[in-house]
Short mmCIF file of C-alpha atoms and ligand atoms in Angstrom, two decimals:
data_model
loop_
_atom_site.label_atom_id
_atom_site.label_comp_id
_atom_site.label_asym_id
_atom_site.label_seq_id
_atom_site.Cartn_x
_atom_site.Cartn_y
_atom_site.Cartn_z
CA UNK W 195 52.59 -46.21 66.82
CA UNK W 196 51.44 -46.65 63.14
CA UNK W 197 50.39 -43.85 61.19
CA UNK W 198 47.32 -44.10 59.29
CA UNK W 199 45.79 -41.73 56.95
CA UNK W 200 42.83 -43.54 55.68
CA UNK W 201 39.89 -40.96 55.46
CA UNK W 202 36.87 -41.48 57.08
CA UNK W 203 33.13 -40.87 56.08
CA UNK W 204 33.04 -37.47 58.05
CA UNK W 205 36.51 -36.61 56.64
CA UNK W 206 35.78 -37.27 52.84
CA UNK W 207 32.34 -34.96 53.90
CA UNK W 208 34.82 -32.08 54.70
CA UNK W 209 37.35 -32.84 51.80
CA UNK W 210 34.47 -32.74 49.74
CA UNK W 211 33.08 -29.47 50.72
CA UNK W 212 36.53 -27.86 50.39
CA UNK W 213 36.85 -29.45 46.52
CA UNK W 214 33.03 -27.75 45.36
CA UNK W 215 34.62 -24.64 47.29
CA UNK W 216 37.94 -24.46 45.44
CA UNK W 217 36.06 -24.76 42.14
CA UNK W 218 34.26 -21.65 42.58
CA UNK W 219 37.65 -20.31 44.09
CA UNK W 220 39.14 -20.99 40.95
CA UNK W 221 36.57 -19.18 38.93
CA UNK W 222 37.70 -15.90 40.41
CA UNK W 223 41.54 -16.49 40.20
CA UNK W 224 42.41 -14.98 37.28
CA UNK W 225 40.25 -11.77 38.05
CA UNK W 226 41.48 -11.36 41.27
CA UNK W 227 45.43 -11.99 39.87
CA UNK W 228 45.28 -9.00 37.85
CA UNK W 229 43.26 -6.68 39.84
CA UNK W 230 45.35 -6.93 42.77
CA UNK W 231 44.25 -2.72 43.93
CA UNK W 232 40.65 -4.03 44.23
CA UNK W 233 39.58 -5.30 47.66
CA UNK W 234 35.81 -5.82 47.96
CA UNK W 235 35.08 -7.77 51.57
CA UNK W 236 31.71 -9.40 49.13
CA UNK W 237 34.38 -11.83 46.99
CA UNK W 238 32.47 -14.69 45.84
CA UNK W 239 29.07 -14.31 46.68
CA UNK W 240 28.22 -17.70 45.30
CA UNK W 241 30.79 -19.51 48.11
CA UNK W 242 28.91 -17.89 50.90
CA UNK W 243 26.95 -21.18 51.20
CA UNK W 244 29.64 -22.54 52.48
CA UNK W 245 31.60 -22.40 55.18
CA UNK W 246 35.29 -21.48 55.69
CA UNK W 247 37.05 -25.10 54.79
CA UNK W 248 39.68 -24.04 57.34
CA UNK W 249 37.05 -24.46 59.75
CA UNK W 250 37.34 -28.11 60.53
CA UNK W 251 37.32 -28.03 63.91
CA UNK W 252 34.19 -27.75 63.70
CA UNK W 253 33.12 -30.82 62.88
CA UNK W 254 32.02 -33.26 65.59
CA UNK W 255 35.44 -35.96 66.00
CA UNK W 256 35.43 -39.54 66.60
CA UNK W 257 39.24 -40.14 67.76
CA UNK W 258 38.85 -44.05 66.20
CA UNK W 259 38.10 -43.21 63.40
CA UNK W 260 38.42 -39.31 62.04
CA UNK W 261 41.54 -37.86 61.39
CA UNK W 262 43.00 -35.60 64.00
CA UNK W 263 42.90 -32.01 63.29
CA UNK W 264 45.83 -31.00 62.40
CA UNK W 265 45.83 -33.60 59.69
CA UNK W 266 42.39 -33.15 58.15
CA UNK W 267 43.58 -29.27 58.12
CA UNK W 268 46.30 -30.07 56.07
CA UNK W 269 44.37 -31.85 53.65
CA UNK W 270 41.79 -29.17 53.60
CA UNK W 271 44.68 -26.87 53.23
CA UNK W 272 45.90 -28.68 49.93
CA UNK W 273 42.18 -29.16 48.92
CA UNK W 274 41.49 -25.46 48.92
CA UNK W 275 44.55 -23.95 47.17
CA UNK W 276 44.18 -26.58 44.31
CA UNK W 277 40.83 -24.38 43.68
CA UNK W 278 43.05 -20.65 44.62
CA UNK W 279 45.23 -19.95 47.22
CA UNK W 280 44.83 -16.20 47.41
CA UNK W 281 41.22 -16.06 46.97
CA UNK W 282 40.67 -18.40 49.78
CA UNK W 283 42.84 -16.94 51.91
CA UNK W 284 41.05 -13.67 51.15
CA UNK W 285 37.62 -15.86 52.03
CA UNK W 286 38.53 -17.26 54.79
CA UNK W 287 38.58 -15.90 58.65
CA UNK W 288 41.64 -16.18 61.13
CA UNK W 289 44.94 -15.38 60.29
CA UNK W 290 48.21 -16.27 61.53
CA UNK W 291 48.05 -14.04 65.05
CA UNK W 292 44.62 -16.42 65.11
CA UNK W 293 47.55 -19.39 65.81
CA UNK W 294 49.45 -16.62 68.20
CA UNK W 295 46.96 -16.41 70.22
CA UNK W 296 45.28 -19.58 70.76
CA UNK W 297 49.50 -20.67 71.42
CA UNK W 298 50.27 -17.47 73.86
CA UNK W 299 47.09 -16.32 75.19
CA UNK W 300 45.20 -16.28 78.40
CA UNK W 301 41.77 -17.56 78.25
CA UNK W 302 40.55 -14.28 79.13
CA UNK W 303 42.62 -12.90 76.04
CA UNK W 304 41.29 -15.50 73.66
CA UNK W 305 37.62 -14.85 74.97
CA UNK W 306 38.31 -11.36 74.29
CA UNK W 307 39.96 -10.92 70.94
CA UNK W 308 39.38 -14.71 69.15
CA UNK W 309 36.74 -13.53 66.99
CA UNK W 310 38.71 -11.20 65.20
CA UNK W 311 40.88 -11.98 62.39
CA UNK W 312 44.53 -11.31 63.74
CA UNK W 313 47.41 -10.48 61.40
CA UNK W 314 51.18 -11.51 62.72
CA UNK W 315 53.56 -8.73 62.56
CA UNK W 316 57.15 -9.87 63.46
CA UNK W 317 59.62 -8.46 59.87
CA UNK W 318 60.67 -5.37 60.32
CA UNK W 319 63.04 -3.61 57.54
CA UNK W 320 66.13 -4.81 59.12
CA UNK W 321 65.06 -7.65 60.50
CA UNK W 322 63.21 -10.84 58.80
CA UNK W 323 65.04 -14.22 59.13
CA UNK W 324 66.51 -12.97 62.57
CA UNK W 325 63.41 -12.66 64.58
CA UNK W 326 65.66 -11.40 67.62
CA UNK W 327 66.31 -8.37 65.95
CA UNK W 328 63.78 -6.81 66.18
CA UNK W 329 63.56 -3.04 66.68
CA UNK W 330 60.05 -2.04 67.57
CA UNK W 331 60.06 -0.88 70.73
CA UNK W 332 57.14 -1.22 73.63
CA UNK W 333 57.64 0.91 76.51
CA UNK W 334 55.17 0.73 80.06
CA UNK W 335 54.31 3.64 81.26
CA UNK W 336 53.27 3.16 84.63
CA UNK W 337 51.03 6.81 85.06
CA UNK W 338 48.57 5.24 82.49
CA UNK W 339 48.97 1.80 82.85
CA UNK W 340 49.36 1.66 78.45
CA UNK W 341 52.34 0.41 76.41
CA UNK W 342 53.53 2.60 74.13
CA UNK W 343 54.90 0.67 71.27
CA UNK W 344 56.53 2.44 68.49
CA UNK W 345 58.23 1.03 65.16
CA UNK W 346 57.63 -0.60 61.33
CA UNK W 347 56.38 -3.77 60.46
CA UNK W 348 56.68 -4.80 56.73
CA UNK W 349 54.71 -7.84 54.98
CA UNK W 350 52.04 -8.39 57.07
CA UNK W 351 49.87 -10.99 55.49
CA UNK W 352 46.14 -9.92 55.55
CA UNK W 353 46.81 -7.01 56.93
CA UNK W 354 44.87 -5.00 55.12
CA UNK W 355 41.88 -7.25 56.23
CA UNK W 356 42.78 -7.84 59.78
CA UNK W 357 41.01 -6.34 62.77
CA UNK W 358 43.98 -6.45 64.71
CA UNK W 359 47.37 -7.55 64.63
CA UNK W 360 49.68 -10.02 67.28
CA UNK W 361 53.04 -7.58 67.35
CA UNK W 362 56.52 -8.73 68.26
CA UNK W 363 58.45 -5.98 70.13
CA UNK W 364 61.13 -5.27 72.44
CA UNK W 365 60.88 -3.87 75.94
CA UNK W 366 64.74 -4.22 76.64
CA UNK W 367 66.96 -3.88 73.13
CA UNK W 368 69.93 -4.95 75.48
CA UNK W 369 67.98 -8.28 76.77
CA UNK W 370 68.21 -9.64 72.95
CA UNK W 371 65.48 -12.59 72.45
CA UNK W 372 64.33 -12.45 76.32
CA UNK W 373 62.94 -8.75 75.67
CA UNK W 374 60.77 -9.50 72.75
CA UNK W 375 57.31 -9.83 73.82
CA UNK W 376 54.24 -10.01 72.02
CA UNK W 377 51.20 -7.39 71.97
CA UNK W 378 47.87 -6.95 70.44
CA UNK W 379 46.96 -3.68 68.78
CA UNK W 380 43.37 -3.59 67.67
CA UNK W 381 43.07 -1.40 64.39
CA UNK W 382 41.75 2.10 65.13
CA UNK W 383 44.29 2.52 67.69
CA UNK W 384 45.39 5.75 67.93
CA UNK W 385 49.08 6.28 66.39
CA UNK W 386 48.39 2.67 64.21
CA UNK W 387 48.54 2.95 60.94
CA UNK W 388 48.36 0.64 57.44
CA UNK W 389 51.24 2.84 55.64
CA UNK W 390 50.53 0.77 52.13
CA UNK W 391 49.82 -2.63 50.59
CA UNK W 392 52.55 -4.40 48.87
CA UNK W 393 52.17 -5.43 45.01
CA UNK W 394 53.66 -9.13 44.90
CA UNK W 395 54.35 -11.72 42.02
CA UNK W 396 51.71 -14.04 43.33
CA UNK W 397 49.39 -14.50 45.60
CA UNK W 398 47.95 -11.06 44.93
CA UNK W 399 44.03 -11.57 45.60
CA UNK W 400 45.47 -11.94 49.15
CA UNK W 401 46.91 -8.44 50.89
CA UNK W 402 50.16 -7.62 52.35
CA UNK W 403 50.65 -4.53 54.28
CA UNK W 404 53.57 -2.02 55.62
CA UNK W 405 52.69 -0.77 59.31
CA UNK W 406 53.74 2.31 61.12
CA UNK W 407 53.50 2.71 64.71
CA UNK W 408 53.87 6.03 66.58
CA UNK W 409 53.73 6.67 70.19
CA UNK W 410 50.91 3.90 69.84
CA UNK W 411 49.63 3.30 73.09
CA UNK W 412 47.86 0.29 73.93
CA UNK W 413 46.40 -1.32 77.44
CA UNK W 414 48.68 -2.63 79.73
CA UNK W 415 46.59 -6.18 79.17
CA UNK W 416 47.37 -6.39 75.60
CA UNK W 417 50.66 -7.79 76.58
CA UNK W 418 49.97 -11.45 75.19
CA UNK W 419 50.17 -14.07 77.72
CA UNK W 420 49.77 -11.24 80.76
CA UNK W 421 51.92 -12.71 83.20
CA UNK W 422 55.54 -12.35 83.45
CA UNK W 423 56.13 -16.19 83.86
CA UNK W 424 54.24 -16.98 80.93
CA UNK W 425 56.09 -14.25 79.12
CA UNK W 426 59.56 -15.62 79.72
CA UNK W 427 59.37 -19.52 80.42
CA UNK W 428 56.12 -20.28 79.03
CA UNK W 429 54.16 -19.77 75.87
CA UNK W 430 54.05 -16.01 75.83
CA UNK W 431 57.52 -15.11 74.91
CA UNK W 432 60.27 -15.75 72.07
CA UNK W 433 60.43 -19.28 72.50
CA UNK W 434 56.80 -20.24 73.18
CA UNK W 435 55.55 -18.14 70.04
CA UNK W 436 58.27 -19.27 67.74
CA UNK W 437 56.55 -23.32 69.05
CA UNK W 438 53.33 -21.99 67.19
CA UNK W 439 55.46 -21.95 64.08
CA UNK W 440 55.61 -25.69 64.78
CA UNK W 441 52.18 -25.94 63.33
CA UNK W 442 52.08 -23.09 60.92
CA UNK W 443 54.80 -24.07 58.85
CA UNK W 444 53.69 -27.98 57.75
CA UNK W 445 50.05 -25.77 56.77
CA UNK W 446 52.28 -23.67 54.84
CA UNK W 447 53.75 -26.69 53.14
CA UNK W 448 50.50 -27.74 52.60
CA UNK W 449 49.03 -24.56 51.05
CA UNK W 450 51.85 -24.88 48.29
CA UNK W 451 50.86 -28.62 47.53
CA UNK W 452 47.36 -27.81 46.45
CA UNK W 453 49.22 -25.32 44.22
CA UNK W 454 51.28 -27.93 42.69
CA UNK W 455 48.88 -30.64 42.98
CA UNK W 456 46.59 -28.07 40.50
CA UNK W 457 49.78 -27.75 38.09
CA UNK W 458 49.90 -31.47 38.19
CA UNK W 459 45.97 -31.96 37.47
CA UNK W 460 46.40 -29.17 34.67
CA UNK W 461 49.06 -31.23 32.82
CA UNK W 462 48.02 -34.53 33.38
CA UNK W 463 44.95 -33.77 31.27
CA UNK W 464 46.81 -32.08 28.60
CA UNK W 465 49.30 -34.68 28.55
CA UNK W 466 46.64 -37.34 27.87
CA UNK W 467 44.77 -35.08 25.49
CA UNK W 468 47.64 -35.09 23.18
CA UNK W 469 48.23 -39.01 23.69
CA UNK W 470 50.64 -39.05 26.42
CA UNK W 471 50.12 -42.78 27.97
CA UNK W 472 50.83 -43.03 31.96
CA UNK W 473 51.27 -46.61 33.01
CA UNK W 474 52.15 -46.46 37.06
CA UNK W 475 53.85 -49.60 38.45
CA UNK W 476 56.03 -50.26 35.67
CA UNK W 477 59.62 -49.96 34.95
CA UNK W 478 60.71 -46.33 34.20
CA UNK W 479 62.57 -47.70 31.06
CA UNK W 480 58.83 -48.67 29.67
CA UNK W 481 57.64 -45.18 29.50
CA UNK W 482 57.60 -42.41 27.02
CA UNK W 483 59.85 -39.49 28.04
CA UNK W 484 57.30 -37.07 28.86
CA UNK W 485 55.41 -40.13 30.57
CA UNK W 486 58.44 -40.63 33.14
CA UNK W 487 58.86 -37.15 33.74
CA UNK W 488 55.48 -36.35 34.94
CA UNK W 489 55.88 -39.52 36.95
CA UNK W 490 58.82 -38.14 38.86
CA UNK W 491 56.96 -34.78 39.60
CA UNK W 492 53.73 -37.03 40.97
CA UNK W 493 56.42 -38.71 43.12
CA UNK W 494 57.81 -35.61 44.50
CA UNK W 495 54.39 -34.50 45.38
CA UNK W 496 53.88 -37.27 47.19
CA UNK W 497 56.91 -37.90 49.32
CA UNK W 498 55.93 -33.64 50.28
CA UNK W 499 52.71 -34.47 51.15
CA UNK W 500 53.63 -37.76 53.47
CA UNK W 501 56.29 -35.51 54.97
CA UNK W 502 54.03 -32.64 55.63
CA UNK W 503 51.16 -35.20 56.82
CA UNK W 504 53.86 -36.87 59.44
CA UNK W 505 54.59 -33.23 60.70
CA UNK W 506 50.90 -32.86 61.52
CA UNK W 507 50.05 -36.45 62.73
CA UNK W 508 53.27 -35.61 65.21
CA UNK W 509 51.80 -32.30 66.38
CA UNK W 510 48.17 -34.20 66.84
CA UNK W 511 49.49 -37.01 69.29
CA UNK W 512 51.44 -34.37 70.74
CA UNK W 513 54.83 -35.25 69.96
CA UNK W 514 57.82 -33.11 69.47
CA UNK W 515 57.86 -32.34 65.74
CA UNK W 516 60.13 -29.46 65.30
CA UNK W 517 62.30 -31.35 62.87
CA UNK W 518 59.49 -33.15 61.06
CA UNK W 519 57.98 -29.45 60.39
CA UNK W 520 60.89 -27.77 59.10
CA UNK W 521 61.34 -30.76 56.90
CA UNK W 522 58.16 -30.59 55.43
CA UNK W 523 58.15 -27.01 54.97
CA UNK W 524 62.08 -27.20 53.19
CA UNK W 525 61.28 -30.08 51.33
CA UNK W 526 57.56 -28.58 50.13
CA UNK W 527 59.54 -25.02 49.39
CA UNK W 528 61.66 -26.25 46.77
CA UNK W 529 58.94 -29.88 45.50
CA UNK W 530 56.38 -27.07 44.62
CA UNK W 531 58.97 -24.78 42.47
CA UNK W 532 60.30 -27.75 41.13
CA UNK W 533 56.60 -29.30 40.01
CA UNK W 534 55.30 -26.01 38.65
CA UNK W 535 58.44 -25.16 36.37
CA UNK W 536 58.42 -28.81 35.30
CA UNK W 537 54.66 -28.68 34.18
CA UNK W 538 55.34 -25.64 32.34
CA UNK W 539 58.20 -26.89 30.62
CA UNK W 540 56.25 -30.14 29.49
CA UNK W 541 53.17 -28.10 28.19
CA UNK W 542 55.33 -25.41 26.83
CA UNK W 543 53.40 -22.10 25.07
CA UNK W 544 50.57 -23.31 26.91
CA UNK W 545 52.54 -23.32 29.93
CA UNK W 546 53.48 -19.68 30.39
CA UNK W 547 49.94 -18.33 28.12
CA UNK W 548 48.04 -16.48 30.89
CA UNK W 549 44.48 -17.95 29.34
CA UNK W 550 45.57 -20.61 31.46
CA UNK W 551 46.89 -20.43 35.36
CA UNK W 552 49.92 -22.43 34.99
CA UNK W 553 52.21 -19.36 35.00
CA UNK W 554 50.01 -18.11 37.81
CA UNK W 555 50.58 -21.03 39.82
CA UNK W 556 54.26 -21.09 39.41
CA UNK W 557 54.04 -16.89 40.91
CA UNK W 558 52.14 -18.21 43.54
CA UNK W 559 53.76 -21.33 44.73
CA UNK W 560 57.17 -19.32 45.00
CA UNK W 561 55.49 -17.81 48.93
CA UNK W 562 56.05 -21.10 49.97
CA UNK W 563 59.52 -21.32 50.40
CA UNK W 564 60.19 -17.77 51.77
CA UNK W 565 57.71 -16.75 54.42
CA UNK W 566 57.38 -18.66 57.64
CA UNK W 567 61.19 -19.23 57.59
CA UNK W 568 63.07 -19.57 54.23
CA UNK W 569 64.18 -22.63 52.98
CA UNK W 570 67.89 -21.55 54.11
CA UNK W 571 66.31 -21.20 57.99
CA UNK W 572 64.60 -24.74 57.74
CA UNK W 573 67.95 -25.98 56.76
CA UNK W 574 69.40 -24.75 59.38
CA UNK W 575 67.07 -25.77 61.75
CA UNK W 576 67.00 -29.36 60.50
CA UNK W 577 71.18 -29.31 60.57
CA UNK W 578 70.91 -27.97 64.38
CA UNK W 579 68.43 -30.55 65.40
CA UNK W 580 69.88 -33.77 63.54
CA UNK W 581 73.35 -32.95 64.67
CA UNK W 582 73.04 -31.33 68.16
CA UNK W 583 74.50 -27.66 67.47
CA UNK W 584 73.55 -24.95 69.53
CA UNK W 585 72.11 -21.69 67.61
CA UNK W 586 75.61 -20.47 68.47
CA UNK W 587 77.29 -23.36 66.85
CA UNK W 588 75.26 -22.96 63.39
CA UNK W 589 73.99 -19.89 62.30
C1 FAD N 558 54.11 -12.27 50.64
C2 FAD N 558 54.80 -12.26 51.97
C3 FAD N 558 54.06 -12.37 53.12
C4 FAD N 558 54.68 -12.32 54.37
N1 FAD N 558 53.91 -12.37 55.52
C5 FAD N 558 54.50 -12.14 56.71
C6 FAD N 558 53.71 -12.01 57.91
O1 FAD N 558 52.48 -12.18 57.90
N2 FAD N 558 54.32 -11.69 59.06
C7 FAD N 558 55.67 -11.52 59.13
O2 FAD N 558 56.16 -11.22 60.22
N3 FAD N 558 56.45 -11.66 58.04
C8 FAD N 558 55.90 -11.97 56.84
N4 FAD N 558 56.67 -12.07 55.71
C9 FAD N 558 58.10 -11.88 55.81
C10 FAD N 558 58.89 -13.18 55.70
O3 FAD N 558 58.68 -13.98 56.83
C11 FAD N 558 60.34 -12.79 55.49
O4 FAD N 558 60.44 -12.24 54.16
C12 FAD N 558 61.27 -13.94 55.66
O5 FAD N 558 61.32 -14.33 57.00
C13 FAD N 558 62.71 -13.59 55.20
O6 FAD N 558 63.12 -12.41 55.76
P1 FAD N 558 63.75 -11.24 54.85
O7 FAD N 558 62.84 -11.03 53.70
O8 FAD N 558 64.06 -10.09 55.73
O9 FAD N 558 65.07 -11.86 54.25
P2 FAD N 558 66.54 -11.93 54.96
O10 FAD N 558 66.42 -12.41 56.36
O11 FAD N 558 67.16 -10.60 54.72
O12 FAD N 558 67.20 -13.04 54.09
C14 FAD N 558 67.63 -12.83 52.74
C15 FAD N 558 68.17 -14.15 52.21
O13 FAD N 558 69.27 -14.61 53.03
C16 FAD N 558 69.04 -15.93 53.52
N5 FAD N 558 69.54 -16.05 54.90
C17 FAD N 558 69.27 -15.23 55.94
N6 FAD N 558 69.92 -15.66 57.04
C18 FAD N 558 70.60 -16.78 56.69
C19 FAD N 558 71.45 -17.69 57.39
N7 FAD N 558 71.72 -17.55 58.68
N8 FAD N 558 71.98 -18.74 56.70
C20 FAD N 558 71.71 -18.93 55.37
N9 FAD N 558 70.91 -18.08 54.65
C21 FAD N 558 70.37 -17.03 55.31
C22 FAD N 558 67.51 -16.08 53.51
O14 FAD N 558 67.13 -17.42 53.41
C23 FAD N 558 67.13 -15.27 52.25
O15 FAD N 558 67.27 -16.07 51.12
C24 FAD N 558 56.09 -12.19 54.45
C25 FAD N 558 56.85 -12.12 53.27
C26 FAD N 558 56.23 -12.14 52.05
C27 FAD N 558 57.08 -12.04 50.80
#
């Protein structure tokens, strides 16, 4: 089937709204940079007007001629960190449990707890690009019908922020990956508790917290995905939650192109200010130095974003795309880096001044490649997949 991404009138509307967005975004992205200790809930009071960009879904969908969702998200998802990643994500409701849940839960679940903003805790101290070691523990305790998890979860994005948090634990250490089940813990549990926010190189507007759980007991319910058949061969368990990540990680590709595709804008305009001529559709050998550089970091944008599009256009005519999405998240890891340091090193002292937010941008685009899976994990992924190795033969 050919892919198409020509936009249509209702998807321009929505790219649209996201651009006037990410300029008032923008405004706040130095302040917001450097006082990464404040966290007022009332950030930009002039952007309540509109609503969350992330939102597309809901706007009304013509299948002939709109783009499917998870495509228009991923333009919206570039649109709105070209204005500021972290302030947006620190605007915006949902978080990545959000995904979790919609992926793992029961409709009753979803009914329940999908108007809260839901954190993802799966990294533990000793235990990041290995999901299946994790150590938290939940125990049932049949008298009171409650789980009792206890454990730590480190980096937990908007965790500060959340209302609750989608919780990867094991009920059977000796089980490996089949004992790791997934739990919601509603802040304000008893024996839950935000232990401190991280301080970061980028992203900072947006929070990142350490979480302690003691003899934390939560209903027996709260066990994601309820049933034990959806817990071990369906979307409830290891496997079907890791799926969600299917999604999530072409959006996190995505979030570091608007990055990059701001570093681009940025330099573009300099370049031209100070005489720079860039003639596209030439040969290379025509151009000024400068002139064919910047045209290899446009290019590189562009082959990201086609990749990252594919991986979305796959998961909206429901097609297998677990390749396609740890391609576009590899290849979007290192593009975004590579764009960002290259813009700086064109513009020079204005590059790394912090009167403007190239420097910033290069911080903030580095997120890309690590959470979600590292760039090393994609890799790895990609290798297992194109060559047919087991995890056991490749790890
Ligand atoms: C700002 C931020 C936000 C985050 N948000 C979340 C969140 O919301 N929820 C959450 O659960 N986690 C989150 N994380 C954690 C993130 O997912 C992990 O940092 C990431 O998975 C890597 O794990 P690690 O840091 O333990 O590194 P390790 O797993 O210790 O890896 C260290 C290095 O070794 C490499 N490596 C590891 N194994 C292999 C291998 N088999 N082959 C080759 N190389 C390998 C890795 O690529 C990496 O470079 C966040 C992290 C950050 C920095």
């Amino acid at each position: 089937m050919p892919i198409d991404f020509t936009l249509s009138e209702r998807d321009r509307g929505i790219l649209q709204n996201v651009r006037e967005e990410g300029l008032i975004c923008r405004n706040y992205a130095r302040y917001y940079d450097e006082h990464e200790e404040e966290f007022a809930p009332d950030v930009l009071p002039e952007a309540a007007t509109f609503e969350p960009s992330f939102d597309v879904s809901a706007h009304p969908y013509d299948k002939r001629v709109d783009s499917g969702l998870p495509v228009i998200s991923a333009l919206a998802s570039i649109g709105s960190t070209w204005g500021d990643y972290s302030v947006r994500m620190r605007r915006g409701g949902g978080g990545l449990g959000n995904a979790a849940l919609s992926a793992a839960g029961t409709d009753e679940q979803k009914k329940k707890w999908g108007g809260l903003t839901l954190a993802m805790a799966i990294t533990e101290p000793g235990c990041g690009s290995d999901p299946s070691k994790v150590q938290c523990t939940a125990v049932l305790d049949e008298a009171s019908d409650e789980w009792v998890i206890d454990g730590e979860k480190i980096f937990v994005t908007t965790g500060c922020r959340a209302d609750g948090v989608i919780l990867w634990a094991t009920v059977d250490k000796s089980a490996g990956r089949a004992g790791i089940k997934s739990f919601l813990v509603e802040k304000g549990t008893p024996g839950f508790v935000v232990a401190h926010k991280e301080k970061k190189l980028g992203i900072r507007a947006d929070d990142t917290a350490a979480y302690v759980f003691t003899e934390c007991r939560i209903p027996r319910e709260n066990l994601l995905g309820l049933n034990e058949e959806v817990q071990t061969k369906g979307s409830g368990g290891f496997r079907g939650v890791m799926k969600t990540f299917n999604m999530t990680r072409p959006m996190v590709a995505a979030i570091g192109l608007g990055i990059a595709e701001a570093a681009l804008d940025f330099t573009r305009e300099e370049l031209e200010k100070a005489g720079v001529v860039l003639e596209y559709g030439g040969s290379e050998s025509s151009l000024s130095a400068p002139a064919a550089r910047f045209i290899r970091l446009e290019t590189l944008f562009e082959a990201s974003k086609l990749a990252t599009l594919r991986a979305c256009w796959l998961a909206g005519e429901g097609q297998p795309n677990n390749t396609e999405s740890s391609v576009s998240k590899a290849h979007a890891g290192t593009a975004v880096r590579e764009i960002c340091q290259g813009c700086i090193e064109m513009l020079g002292p204005m590059g790394i001044s912090r009167e403007h937010l190239l420097e910033k941008w290069l911080r903030d685009c580095r997120i890309t490649d690590i959470y979600e899976g590292t760039g090393q994990i994609q890799r790895l992924i990609i290798a297992r997949d194109l060559l047919g190795y087991t995890r056991a033969d490749l790890k």
